[in-house]
PDB file of C-alpha atoms in Angstrom:
ATOM      1  CA  MET P   1       0.822   9.927  37.380  1.00 27.00           C
ATOM      2  CA  THR P   2      -0.656   6.724  38.757  1.00 28.00           C
ATOM      3  CA  SER P   3       0.328   3.355  37.389  1.00 31.00           C
ATOM      4  CA  SER P   4      -3.095   2.846  35.809  1.00 32.00           C
ATOM      5  CA  ARG P   5      -2.478   5.749  33.430  1.00 33.00           C
ATOM      6  CA  VAL P   6       0.263   3.943  31.572  1.00 36.00           C
ATOM      7  CA  HIS P   7      -1.529   0.694  30.833  1.00 40.00           C
ATOM      8  CA  GLN P   8      -2.507   0.169  27.210  1.00 44.00           C
ATOM      9  CA  GLY P   9      -6.034  -0.677  28.363  1.00 44.00           C
ATOM     10  CA  PHE P  10      -8.264  -3.259  26.687  1.00 47.00           C
ATOM     11  CA  ASN P  11     -10.800  -4.518  29.192  1.00 44.00           C
ATOM     12  CA  LEU P  12     -13.452  -6.861  27.767  1.00 44.00           C
ATOM     13  CA  CYS P  13     -15.303  -7.722  30.967  1.00 44.00           C
ATOM     14  CA  CYS P  14     -15.963  -5.643  34.048  1.00 42.00           C
ATOM     15  CA  GLY P  15     -16.458  -8.378  36.630  1.00 44.00           C
ATOM     16  CA  PRO P  16     -14.808 -11.654  37.593  1.00 45.00           C
ATOM     17  CA  MET P  17     -16.215 -14.917  36.321  1.00 46.00           C
ATOM     18  CA  SER P  18     -17.315 -17.501  38.836  1.00 44.00           C
ATOM     19  CA  SER P  19     -15.814 -20.875  37.952  1.00 53.00           C
ATOM     20  CA  MET P  20     -14.961 -24.068  39.770  1.00 77.00           C
ATOM     21  CA  SER P  21     -12.336 -25.013  37.191  1.00 91.00           C
ATOM     22  CA  CYS P  22      -9.490 -23.231  35.459  1.00 95.00           C
ATOM     23  CA  PRO P  23     -10.623 -21.415  32.295  1.00 94.00           C
ATOM     24  CA  ILE P  24      -7.253 -22.182  30.686  1.00 95.00           C
ATOM     25  CA  CYS P  25      -6.706 -25.905  31.325  1.00 95.00           C
ATOM     26  CA  LEU P  26      -9.839 -26.948  33.303  1.00 94.00           C
ATOM     27  CA  GLY P  27      -7.714 -27.832  36.334  1.00 95.00           C
ATOM     28  CA  ALA P  28      -8.862 -27.403  39.926  1.00 95.00           C
ATOM     29  CA  MET P  29      -8.773 -23.880  41.382  1.00 95.00           C
ATOM     30  CA  THR P  30      -7.741 -23.175  44.999  1.00 94.00           C
ATOM     31  CA  ASP P  31      -7.949 -19.871  46.902  1.00 94.00           C
ATOM     32  CA  ARG P  32      -4.604 -18.507  48.147  1.00 92.00           C
ATOM     33  CA  LYS P  33      -3.241 -15.334  49.784  1.00 90.00           C
ATOM     34  CA  ARG P  34      -0.340 -13.625  48.012  1.00 88.00           C
ATOM     35  CA  GLY P  35       1.213 -10.427  49.344  1.00 83.00           C
ATOM     36  CA  GLY P  36      -1.989  -9.440  51.119  1.00 83.00           C
ATOM     37  CA  PHE P  37      -4.246 -10.181  48.125  1.00 87.00           C
ATOM     38  CA  SER P  38      -6.589 -13.097  47.514  1.00 91.00           C
ATOM     39  CA  PHE P  39      -6.180 -15.223  44.386  1.00 94.00           C
ATOM     40  CA  SER P  40      -7.770 -18.303  42.930  1.00 95.00           C
ATOM     41  CA  GLU P  41      -4.985 -20.475  41.481  1.00 96.00           C
ATOM     42  CA  CYS P  42      -4.959 -23.475  39.185  1.00 96.00           C
ATOM     43  CA  SER P  43      -3.107 -26.550  40.457  1.00 93.00           C
ATOM     44  CA  GLY P  44      -2.473 -27.600  36.876  1.00 95.00           C
ATOM     45  CA  CYS P  45      -1.183 -24.747  34.677  1.00 97.00           C
ATOM     46  CA  GLY P  46      -0.624 -22.213  37.487  1.00 96.00           C
ATOM     47  CA  PHE P  47      -3.110 -19.642  36.156  1.00 97.00           C
ATOM     48  CA  GLY P  48      -4.259 -17.147  38.806  1.00 95.00           C
ATOM     49  CA  ARG P  49      -7.281 -14.893  39.152  1.00 94.00           C
ATOM     50  CA  LEU P  50      -7.282 -11.878  41.482  1.00 92.00           C
ATOM     51  CA  LEU P  51     -10.334 -11.968  43.753  1.00 90.00           C
ATOM     52  CA  ASP P  52      -9.972  -8.533  45.383  1.00 73.00           C
ATOM     53  CA  SER P  53     -10.709  -6.259  42.413  1.00 69.00           C
ATOM     54  CA  PRO P  54     -13.300  -6.222  39.624  1.00 62.00           C
ATOM     55  CA  GLY P  55     -10.960  -4.258  37.323  1.00 59.00           C
ATOM     56  CA  ARG P  56     -11.605  -0.961  35.588  1.00 61.00           C
ATOM     57  CA  GLU P  57     -13.396  -0.594  32.283  1.00 62.00           C
ATOM     58  CA  ASP P  58     -11.530   2.467  30.980  1.00 61.00           C
ATOM     59  CA  TYR P  59      -7.976   3.332  32.031  1.00 60.00           C
ATOM     60  CA  TRP P  60      -8.039   6.592  30.096  1.00 63.00           C
ATOM     61  CA  ALA P  61     -11.311   8.113  31.304  1.00 63.00           C
ATOM     62  CA  ALA P  62      -9.534  10.588  33.607  1.00 56.00           C
ATOM     63  CA  PRO P  63      -7.968  13.671  32.002  1.00 46.00           C
ATOM     64  CA  ALA P  64      -4.607  12.739  30.488  1.00 47.00           C
ATOM     65  CA  GLU P  65      -1.463  14.128  32.070  1.00 46.00           C
ATOM     66  CA  GLU P  66       0.197  14.574  28.692  1.00 46.00           C
ATOM     67  CA  ASP P  67       3.616  15.703  29.925  1.00 43.00           C
ATOM     68  CA  SER P  68       3.912  12.781  32.342  1.00 45.00           C
ATOM     69  CA  VAL P  69       2.558  10.271  29.837  1.00 49.00           C
ATOM     70  CA  ASP P  70       4.905  11.492  27.105  1.00 51.00           C
ATOM     71  CA  SER P  71       7.870  11.368  29.464  1.00 53.00           C
ATOM     72  CA  PHE P  72       7.080   7.814  30.552  1.00 50.00           C
ATOM     73  CA  TRP P  73       6.543   6.365  27.110  1.00 52.00           C
ATOM     74  CA  ILE P  74       9.423   8.107  25.398  1.00 59.00           C
ATOM     75  CA  ALA P  75      11.965   7.389  28.127  1.00 58.00           C
ATOM     76  CA  SER P  76      10.840   3.927  29.189  1.00 65.00           C
ATOM     77  CA  LYS P  77       9.393   2.227  26.156  1.00 77.00           C
ATOM     78  CA  SER P  78      10.978   3.493  22.934  1.00 82.00           C
ATOM     79  CA  ARG P  79      14.045   1.233  23.086  1.00 82.00           C
ATOM     80  CA  TYR P  80      11.923  -1.709  24.198  1.00 86.00           C
ATOM     81  CA  PHE P  81       9.411  -1.201  21.382  1.00 90.00           C
ATOM     82  CA  SER P  82      12.164  -0.663  18.811  1.00 91.00           C
ATOM     83  CA  SER P  83      13.873  -3.865  19.878  1.00 91.00           C
ATOM     84  CA  ALA P  84      10.613  -5.789  19.432  1.00 92.00           C
ATOM     85  CA  LEU P  85      10.126  -4.282  15.978  1.00 95.00           C
ATOM     86  CA  ASP P  86      13.667  -5.373  15.056  1.00 94.00           C
ATOM     87  CA  ILE P  87      12.609  -8.978  15.675  1.00 94.00           C
ATOM     88  CA  LEU P  88       9.258  -8.652  13.936  1.00 95.00           C
ATOM     89  CA  GLU P  89      10.766  -7.057  10.846  1.00 95.00           C
ATOM     90  CA  ARG P  90      12.968 -10.121  10.412  1.00 94.00           C
ATOM     91  CA  ARG P  91      10.040 -12.519  10.744  1.00 93.00           C
ATOM     92  CA  VAL P  92       7.299 -11.137   8.507  1.00 94.00           C
ATOM     93  CA  PRO P  93       7.524 -10.087   4.843  1.00 89.00           C
ATOM     94  CA  ASP P  94       4.871  -7.360   5.071  1.00 92.00           C
ATOM     95  CA  ARG P  95       4.163  -4.722   7.705  1.00 95.00           C
ATOM     96  CA  ARG P  96       0.453  -4.532   8.442  1.00 98.00           C
ATOM     97  CA  LEU P  97       0.154  -4.301  12.236  1.00 98.00           C
ATOM     98  CA  LEU P  98      -2.729  -4.282  14.730  1.00 98.00           C
ATOM     99  CA  ASP P  99      -1.953  -3.041  18.252  1.00 98.00           C
ATOM    100  CA  ILE P 100      -4.763  -4.363  20.475  1.00 97.00           C
ATOM    101  CA  GLY P 101      -5.119  -2.260  23.605  1.00 94.00           C
ATOM    102  CA  GLY P 102      -3.095   0.424  21.842  1.00 93.00           C
ATOM    103  CA  GLY P 103      -3.827   3.142  24.391  1.00 89.00           C
ATOM    104  CA  ILE P 104      -2.879   6.617  23.165  1.00 89.00           C
ATOM    105  CA  GLY P 105      -0.953   5.312  20.191  1.00 92.00           C
ATOM    106  CA  PHE P 106       2.735   5.532  21.115  1.00 90.00           C
ATOM    107  CA  PHE P 107       3.640   2.099  19.798  1.00 93.00           C
ATOM    108  CA  SER P 108       1.648   2.584  16.595  1.00 96.00           C
ATOM    109  CA  GLU P 109       3.296   5.958  16.098  1.00 95.00           C
ATOM    110  CA  LEU P 110       6.755   4.434  16.462  1.00 94.00           C
ATOM    111  CA  ALA P 111       5.856   1.595  14.088  1.00 97.00           C
ATOM    112  CA  LEU P 112       4.492   4.084  11.556  1.00 97.00           C
ATOM    113  CA  LYS P 113       7.758   6.019  11.595  1.00 96.00           C
ATOM    114  CA  ARG P 114       9.584   2.765  10.842  1.00 96.00           C
ATOM    115  CA  GLY P 115       7.501   2.040   7.771  1.00 96.00           C
ATOM    116  CA  TRP P 116       4.752  -0.128   9.245  1.00 98.00           C
ATOM    117  CA  ASP P 117       1.052   0.235   8.409  1.00 98.00           C
ATOM    118  CA  PRO P 118      -0.445   0.188  11.953  1.00 98.00           C
ATOM    119  CA  LEU P 119      -3.935   0.286  13.408  1.00 98.00           C
ATOM    120  CA  SER P 120      -4.221   1.208  17.110  1.00 98.00           C
ATOM    121  CA  LEU P 121      -7.264  -0.435  18.711  1.00 97.00           C
ATOM    122  CA  ASP P 122      -8.511   0.579  22.158  1.00 94.00           C
ATOM    123  CA  VAL P 123     -11.992   0.486  23.680  1.00 91.00           C
ATOM    124  CA  SER P 124     -11.383   3.846  25.362  1.00 90.00           C
ATOM    125  CA  GLU P 125     -12.757   6.695  23.257  1.00 91.00           C
ATOM    126  CA  LYS P 126     -10.440   9.112  25.058  1.00 90.00           C
ATOM    127  CA  ALA P 127      -7.361   7.018  24.253  1.00 90.00           C
ATOM    128  CA  ALA P 128      -8.435   6.469  20.651  1.00 94.00           C
ATOM    129  CA  GLU P 129      -8.937  10.207  20.190  1.00 94.00           C
ATOM    130  CA  ILE P 130      -5.377  10.930  21.364  1.00 92.00           C
ATOM    131  CA  ALA P 131      -4.009   8.059  19.248  1.00 94.00           C
ATOM    132  CA  ALA P 132      -5.753   9.517  16.197  1.00 97.00           C
ATOM    133  CA  GLU P 133      -3.847  12.748  16.716  1.00 95.00           C
ATOM    134  CA  ARG P 134      -0.612  10.766  16.610  1.00 94.00           C
ATOM    135  CA  VAL P 135      -1.225   8.354  13.748  1.00 97.00           C
ATOM    136  CA  GLY P 136      -4.285   9.696  11.923  1.00 97.00           C
ATOM    137  CA  ALA P 137      -7.985   9.030  12.387  1.00 96.00           C
ATOM    138  CA  HIS P 138      -7.952   6.118   9.906  1.00 97.00           C
ATOM    139  CA  ARG P 139      -5.318   4.358  12.049  1.00 97.00           C
ATOM    140  CA  SER P 140      -7.204   4.532  15.364  1.00 97.00           C
ATOM    141  CA  ALA P 141     -10.358   2.600  16.306  1.00 97.00           C
ATOM    142  CA  THR P 142     -12.444   1.637  19.334  1.00 96.00           C
ATOM    143  CA  SER P 143     -13.792  -1.580  17.783  1.00 96.00           C
ATOM    144  CA  PHE P 144     -12.275  -4.033  15.361  1.00 97.00           C
ATOM    145  CA  PRO P 145     -13.327  -3.486  11.722  1.00 95.00           C
ATOM    146  CA  GLU P 146     -14.651  -6.917  10.734  1.00 94.00           C
ATOM    147  CA  ASP P 147     -13.764  -6.330   7.079  1.00 96.00           C
ATOM    148  CA  LEU P 148     -10.097  -6.390   8.126  1.00 97.00           C
ATOM    149  CA  GLU P 149     -10.225  -9.969   9.421  1.00 97.00           C
ATOM    150  CA  GLY P 150      -7.274 -12.001   8.237  1.00 96.00           C
ATOM    151  CA  SER P 151      -5.376  -8.990   6.905  1.00 97.00           C
ATOM    152  CA  PHE P 152      -2.709  -8.258   9.528  1.00 98.00           C
ATOM    153  CA  ASP P 153       0.817  -9.641   9.509  1.00 97.00           C
ATOM    154  CA  VAL P 154       1.432  -8.863  13.202  1.00 98.00           C
ATOM    155  CA  VAL P 155      -0.775  -8.341  16.254  1.00 98.00           C
ATOM    156  CA  THR P 156       0.773  -6.851  19.401  1.00 98.00           C
ATOM    157  CA  LEU P 157      -0.648  -7.232  22.919  1.00 97.00           C
ATOM    158  CA  TRP P 158       1.395  -5.098  25.320  1.00 93.00           C
ATOM    159  CA  CYS P 159       0.312  -6.219  28.811  1.00 90.00           C
ATOM    160  CA  VAL P 160      -3.298  -6.633  27.717  1.00 93.00           C
ATOM    161  CA  VAL P 161      -4.356 -10.180  28.650  1.00 95.00           C
ATOM    162  CA  ALA P 162      -3.704  -9.509  32.349  1.00 93.00           C
ATOM    163  CA  HIS P 163      -6.386  -6.814  32.310  1.00 89.00           C
ATOM    164  CA  THR P 164      -9.381  -8.815  31.107  1.00 90.00           C
ATOM    165  CA  HIS P 165     -11.396 -11.524  32.817  1.00 89.00           C
ATOM    166  CA  GLU P 166     -11.830 -13.252  29.454  1.00 92.00           C
ATOM    167  CA  PRO P 167      -8.342 -13.377  27.888  1.00 95.00           C
ATOM    168  CA  GLU P 168      -9.440 -16.099  25.486  1.00 96.00           C
ATOM    169  CA  LYS P 169     -11.569 -13.475  23.694  1.00 96.00           C
ATOM    170  CA  VAL P 170      -8.524 -11.271  23.183  1.00 97.00           C
ATOM    171  CA  ILE P 171      -6.529 -14.198  21.790  1.00 98.00           C
ATOM    172  CA  ASP P 172      -9.408 -15.113  19.489  1.00 97.00           C
ATOM    173  CA  LEU P 173      -9.499 -11.541  18.179  1.00 98.00           C
ATOM    174  CA  ALA P 174      -5.751 -11.681  17.539  1.00 98.00           C
ATOM    175  CA  ARG P 175      -6.152 -14.944  15.628  1.00 98.00           C
ATOM    176  CA  ARG P 176      -9.017 -13.621  13.514  1.00 97.00           C
ATOM    177  CA  ALA P 177      -7.122 -10.420  12.698  1.00 98.00           C
ATOM    178  CA  LEU P 178      -3.987 -12.228  11.496  1.00 98.00           C
ATOM    179  CA  THR P 179      -3.245 -13.740   8.140  1.00 96.00           C
ATOM    180  CA  PRO P 180      -2.547 -17.503   8.321  1.00 94.00           C
ATOM    181  CA  GLY P 181       1.035 -17.708   9.554  1.00 94.00           C
ATOM    182  CA  GLY P 182       0.873 -14.188  10.996  1.00 97.00           C
ATOM    183  CA  ILE P 183       2.583 -13.404  14.293  1.00 98.00           C
ATOM    184  CA  VAL P 184       1.288 -12.320  17.690  1.00 98.00           C
ATOM    185  CA  TRP P 185       3.665 -10.550  20.094  1.00 97.00           C
ATOM    186  CA  LEU P 186       2.365 -10.735  23.659  1.00 96.00           C
ATOM    187  CA  THR P 187       3.654  -9.558  27.034  1.00 94.00           C
ATOM    188  CA  THR P 188       2.208 -10.192  30.481  1.00 94.00           C
ATOM    189  CA  PRO P 189       3.597 -10.510  34.039  1.00 92.00           C
ATOM    190  CA  ASN P 190       4.965 -13.957  34.871  1.00 94.00           C
ATOM    191  CA  TYR P 191       2.925 -15.283  37.797  1.00 95.00           C
ATOM    192  CA  ALA P 192       5.601 -17.879  38.532  1.00 93.00           C
ATOM    193  CA  PHE P 193       7.845 -14.918  39.440  1.00 90.00           C
ATOM    194  CA  GLN P 194       5.221 -12.498  40.726  1.00 89.00           C
ATOM    195  CA  LYS P 195       4.049 -14.795  43.537  1.00 90.00           C
ATOM    196  CA  THR P 196       7.475 -14.613  45.158  1.00 87.00           C
ATOM    197  CA  TYR P 197       7.924 -10.949  44.244  1.00 84.00           C
ATOM    198  CA  MET P 198       4.660 -10.013  45.971  1.00 87.00           C
ATOM    199  CA  ARG P 199       5.745 -11.842  49.122  1.00 86.00           C
ATOM    200  CA  VAL P 200       9.167 -10.123  49.132  1.00 84.00           C
ATOM    201  CA  ARG P 201       7.646  -6.685  48.546  1.00 81.00           C
ATOM    202  CA  ALA P 202       5.146  -7.221  51.366  1.00 85.00           C
ATOM    203  CA  GLY P 203       7.953  -8.359  53.671  1.00 86.00           C
ATOM    204  CA  LEU P 204       9.905  -5.167  52.905  1.00 83.00           C
ATOM    205  CA  GLY P 205       6.908  -3.048  53.855  1.00 84.00           C
ATOM    206  CA  ASN P 206       6.417  -1.913  50.250  1.00 80.00           C
ATOM    207  CA  PRO P 207       3.673  -4.227  48.964  1.00 81.00           C
ATOM    208  CA  LEU P 208       2.884  -4.464  45.284  1.00 79.00           C
ATOM    209  CA  ASP P 209      -0.651  -3.130  44.733  1.00 79.00           C
ATOM    210  CA  VAL P 210      -1.854  -5.672  42.210  1.00 78.00           C
ATOM    211  CA  ALA P 211      -5.400  -4.333  42.292  1.00 74.00           C
ATOM    212  CA  ASP P 212      -4.242  -0.798  41.462  1.00 71.00           C
ATOM    213  CA  HIS P 213      -2.343  -2.184  38.475  1.00 69.00           C
ATOM    214  CA  ASP P 214      -5.576  -3.851  37.292  1.00 75.00           C
ATOM    215  CA  HIS P 215      -3.857  -7.183  36.735  1.00 84.00           C
ATOM    216  CA  VAL P 216      -6.971  -9.276  37.267  1.00 90.00           C
ATOM    217  CA  VAL P 217      -5.666 -12.525  35.732  1.00 94.00           C
ATOM    218  CA  HIS P 218      -2.156 -13.928  35.944  1.00 95.00           C
ATOM    219  CA  PHE P 219      -0.241 -16.316  33.718  1.00 97.00           C
ATOM    220  CA  THR P 220       2.622 -18.714  34.215  1.00 97.00           C
ATOM    221  CA  PRO P 221       4.598 -19.842  31.132  1.00 96.00           C
ATOM    222  CA  THR P 222       2.521 -23.028  31.054  1.00 97.00           C
ATOM    223  CA  ALA P 223      -0.763 -21.114  31.280  1.00 98.00           C
ATOM    224  CA  ILE P 224       0.068 -18.633  28.521  1.00 98.00           C
ATOM    225  CA  ARG P 225       1.326 -21.421  26.251  1.00 98.00           C
ATOM    226  CA  THR P 226      -1.907 -23.362  26.844  1.00 98.00           C
ATOM    227  CA  LEU P 227      -4.009 -20.265  26.147  1.00 98.00           C
ATOM    228  CA  LEU P 228      -2.215 -19.616  22.856  1.00 98.00           C
ATOM    229  CA  GLU P 229      -2.256 -23.226  21.694  1.00 97.00           C
ATOM    230  CA  SER P 230      -5.981 -23.583  22.412  1.00 96.00           C
ATOM    231  CA  GLY P 231      -6.529 -20.259  20.630  1.00 97.00           C
ATOM    232  CA  GLY P 232      -5.045 -21.444  17.333  1.00 97.00           C
ATOM    233  CA  PHE P 233      -1.345 -20.543  17.695  1.00 98.00           C
ATOM    234  CA  GLU P 234       1.830 -22.575  17.286  1.00 97.00           C
ATOM    235  CA  SER P 235       5.637 -22.100  17.236  1.00 96.00           C
ATOM    236  CA  ILE P 236       5.392 -20.426  20.658  1.00 96.00           C
ATOM    237  CA  ASP P 237       8.693 -18.882  21.739  1.00 94.00           C
ATOM    238  CA  PHE P 238       9.620 -16.935  24.884  1.00 93.00           C
ATOM    239  CA  VAL P 239      11.983 -14.013  24.281  1.00 90.00           C
ATOM    240  CA  TYR P 240      13.453 -11.223  26.386  1.00 86.00           C
ATOM    241  CA  ARG P 241      13.874  -7.577  25.362  1.00 83.00           C
ATOM    242  CA  GLY P 242      14.162  -5.901  28.796  1.00 74.00           C
ATOM    243  CA  ILE P 243      11.526  -4.806  31.313  1.00 68.00           C
ATOM    244  CA  THR P 244       8.910  -2.086  31.054  1.00 60.00           C
ATOM    245  CA  GLU P 245       8.117  -1.170  34.635  1.00 56.00           C
ATOM    246  CA  THR P 246       9.751   2.237  35.075  1.00 49.00           C
ATOM    247  CA  CYS P 247       6.261   3.580  35.820  1.00 43.00           C
ATOM    248  CA  ILE P 248       6.323   1.889  39.263  1.00 43.00           C
ATOM    249  CA  ALA P 249       9.779   3.223  40.202  1.00 41.00           C
ATOM    250  CA  ALA P 250       8.719   6.647  41.457  1.00 44.00           C
ATOM    251  CA  GLU P 251       9.742   5.897  45.045  1.00 43.00           C
ATOM    252  CA  SER P 252      13.383   5.163  45.827  1.00 43.00           C
ATOM    253  CA  THR P 253      12.531   1.710  47.226  1.00 49.00           C
ATOM    254  CA  ASN P 254      10.811   0.765  44.007  1.00 59.00           C
ATOM    255  CA  ALA P 255      13.753   2.069  41.984  1.00 65.00           C
ATOM    256  CA  GLY P 256      16.092  -0.244  43.872  1.00 71.00           C
ATOM    257  CA  LEU P 257      13.765  -3.184  43.351  1.00 67.00           C
ATOM    258  CA  LEU P 258      13.573  -2.369  39.653  1.00 70.00           C
ATOM    259  CA  ALA P 259      17.376  -2.503  39.338  1.00 75.00           C
ATOM    260  CA  ALA P 260      17.403  -5.832  41.165  1.00 78.00           C
ATOM    261  CA  LYS P 261      14.665  -7.148  38.897  1.00 76.00           C
ATOM    262  CA  LYS P 262      16.643  -6.175  35.780  1.00 79.00           C
ATOM    263  CA  ALA P 263      19.637  -8.122  37.064  1.00 83.00           C
ATOM    264  CA  TRP P 264      17.439 -11.076  37.986  1.00 82.00           C
ATOM    265  CA  ASN P 265      15.819 -11.151  34.557  1.00 83.00           C
ATOM    266  CA  ALA P 266      19.168 -11.193  32.778  1.00 83.00           C
ATOM    267  CA  VAL P 267      20.185 -14.272  34.759  1.00 86.00           C
ATOM    268  CA  ALA P 268      16.744 -15.890  34.489  1.00 86.00           C
ATOM    269  CA  HIS P 269      16.659 -15.436  30.711  1.00 84.00           C
ATOM    270  CA  ALA P 270      20.097 -17.038  30.370  1.00 86.00           C
ATOM    271  CA  ALA P 271      18.810 -19.950  32.457  1.00 89.00           C
ATOM    272  CA  THR P 272      15.900 -20.561  30.071  1.00 87.00           C
ATOM    273  CA  ARG P 273      18.400 -20.934  27.221  1.00 85.00           C
ATOM    274  CA  VAL P 274      19.737 -24.086  28.890  1.00 86.00           C
ATOM    275  CA  GLY P 275      16.303 -25.514  29.660  1.00 87.00           C
ATOM    276  CA  LEU P 276      15.646 -24.281  33.184  1.00 87.00           C
ATOM    277  CA  PRO P 277      12.142 -23.027  34.172  1.00 87.00           C
ATOM    278  CA  ASN P 278      11.172 -19.537  33.043  1.00 88.00           C
ATOM    279  CA  ARG P 279      11.373 -17.263  36.100  1.00 87.00           C
ATOM    280  CA  MET P 280      11.609 -13.867  34.383  1.00 87.00           C
ATOM    281  CA  SER P 281       9.307 -11.188  35.787  1.00 86.00           C
ATOM    282  CA  GLU P 282       7.523 -10.683  32.468  1.00 90.00           C
ATOM    283  CA  LEU P 283       6.536 -13.179  29.812  1.00 94.00           C
ATOM    284  CA  GLN P 284       7.418 -11.912  26.345  1.00 93.00           C
ATOM    285  CA  VAL P 285       6.010 -14.295  23.772  1.00 96.00           C
ATOM    286  CA  ILE P 286       6.027 -14.687  20.005  1.00 97.00           C
ATOM    287  CA  ALA P 287       3.604 -17.159  18.427  1.00 98.00           C
ATOM    288  CA  ARG P 288       2.405 -17.883  14.905  1.00 97.00           C
ATOM    289  CA  ARG P 289      -1.198 -18.346  13.823  1.00 97.00           C
ATOM    290  CA  SER P 290      -1.675 -21.946  12.771  1.00 93.00           C
ATOM    291  CA  SER P 291      -2.371 -22.262   9.066  1.00 85.00           C
ATOM    292  CA  GLY P 292      -5.407 -24.431   9.793  1.00 81.00           C
ATOM    293  CA  SER P 293      -6.972 -22.165  12.427  1.00 77.00           C
TER     294      SER P 293
END
């Protein structure tokens, strides 16, 4: 199973945008090399755009390797997803949930079993078809039903914004889908960490293939906060529920790096609690839709 098979998959634009300024904060963009790949980086918020790959439109177009996919999601994500739901269940009174980039419906299925009313949304017809088998046809869609605007208590974005050249459109959809005061749960790689990680991996002779992972845009804590605030969200909080990268640990070298990353994240998360910069490998963010947005 390749790493692209396990992405949730919600790609809104097939090609990179040409821009002289940062689309997040309007800062100046400079081209840089990171781990053998070319990026355009903002000197202000730290946002990065991969220049070596246009991204893929449909992560699920190839025939699904069901046994491998099931094994990955069940073993690697169930505890992580359950832990996130524990937090969300304490923060919202009702349980209407939209999973944008929901892939083949594993998260929605888990939420459904816990008493949520989920809708799995993915542009891939193949993924939506498999999700429908898990959660029911009325809980799986390839486009957002406009009549459901403002009706969801929670929107989840599991590593989605990194896969689209226009992440502001994804955030706008999340805002429109939520009730005023509703919560978005978002995860994406932390570019403040990944820049160093890519250099270390390349130095060890085991480079991280960013293009294969389809991470076409990259966010620092400042960049993701700016994106959310400009998109109508407030009360932005960074949390930590573990890491979700078992899919890249097939080779023994990667497995060792994964263990090291887990240890690093535990220390880095503790550091954020005392006000130090966020250097965790993944940004895990909760934000609330502003009542006036």
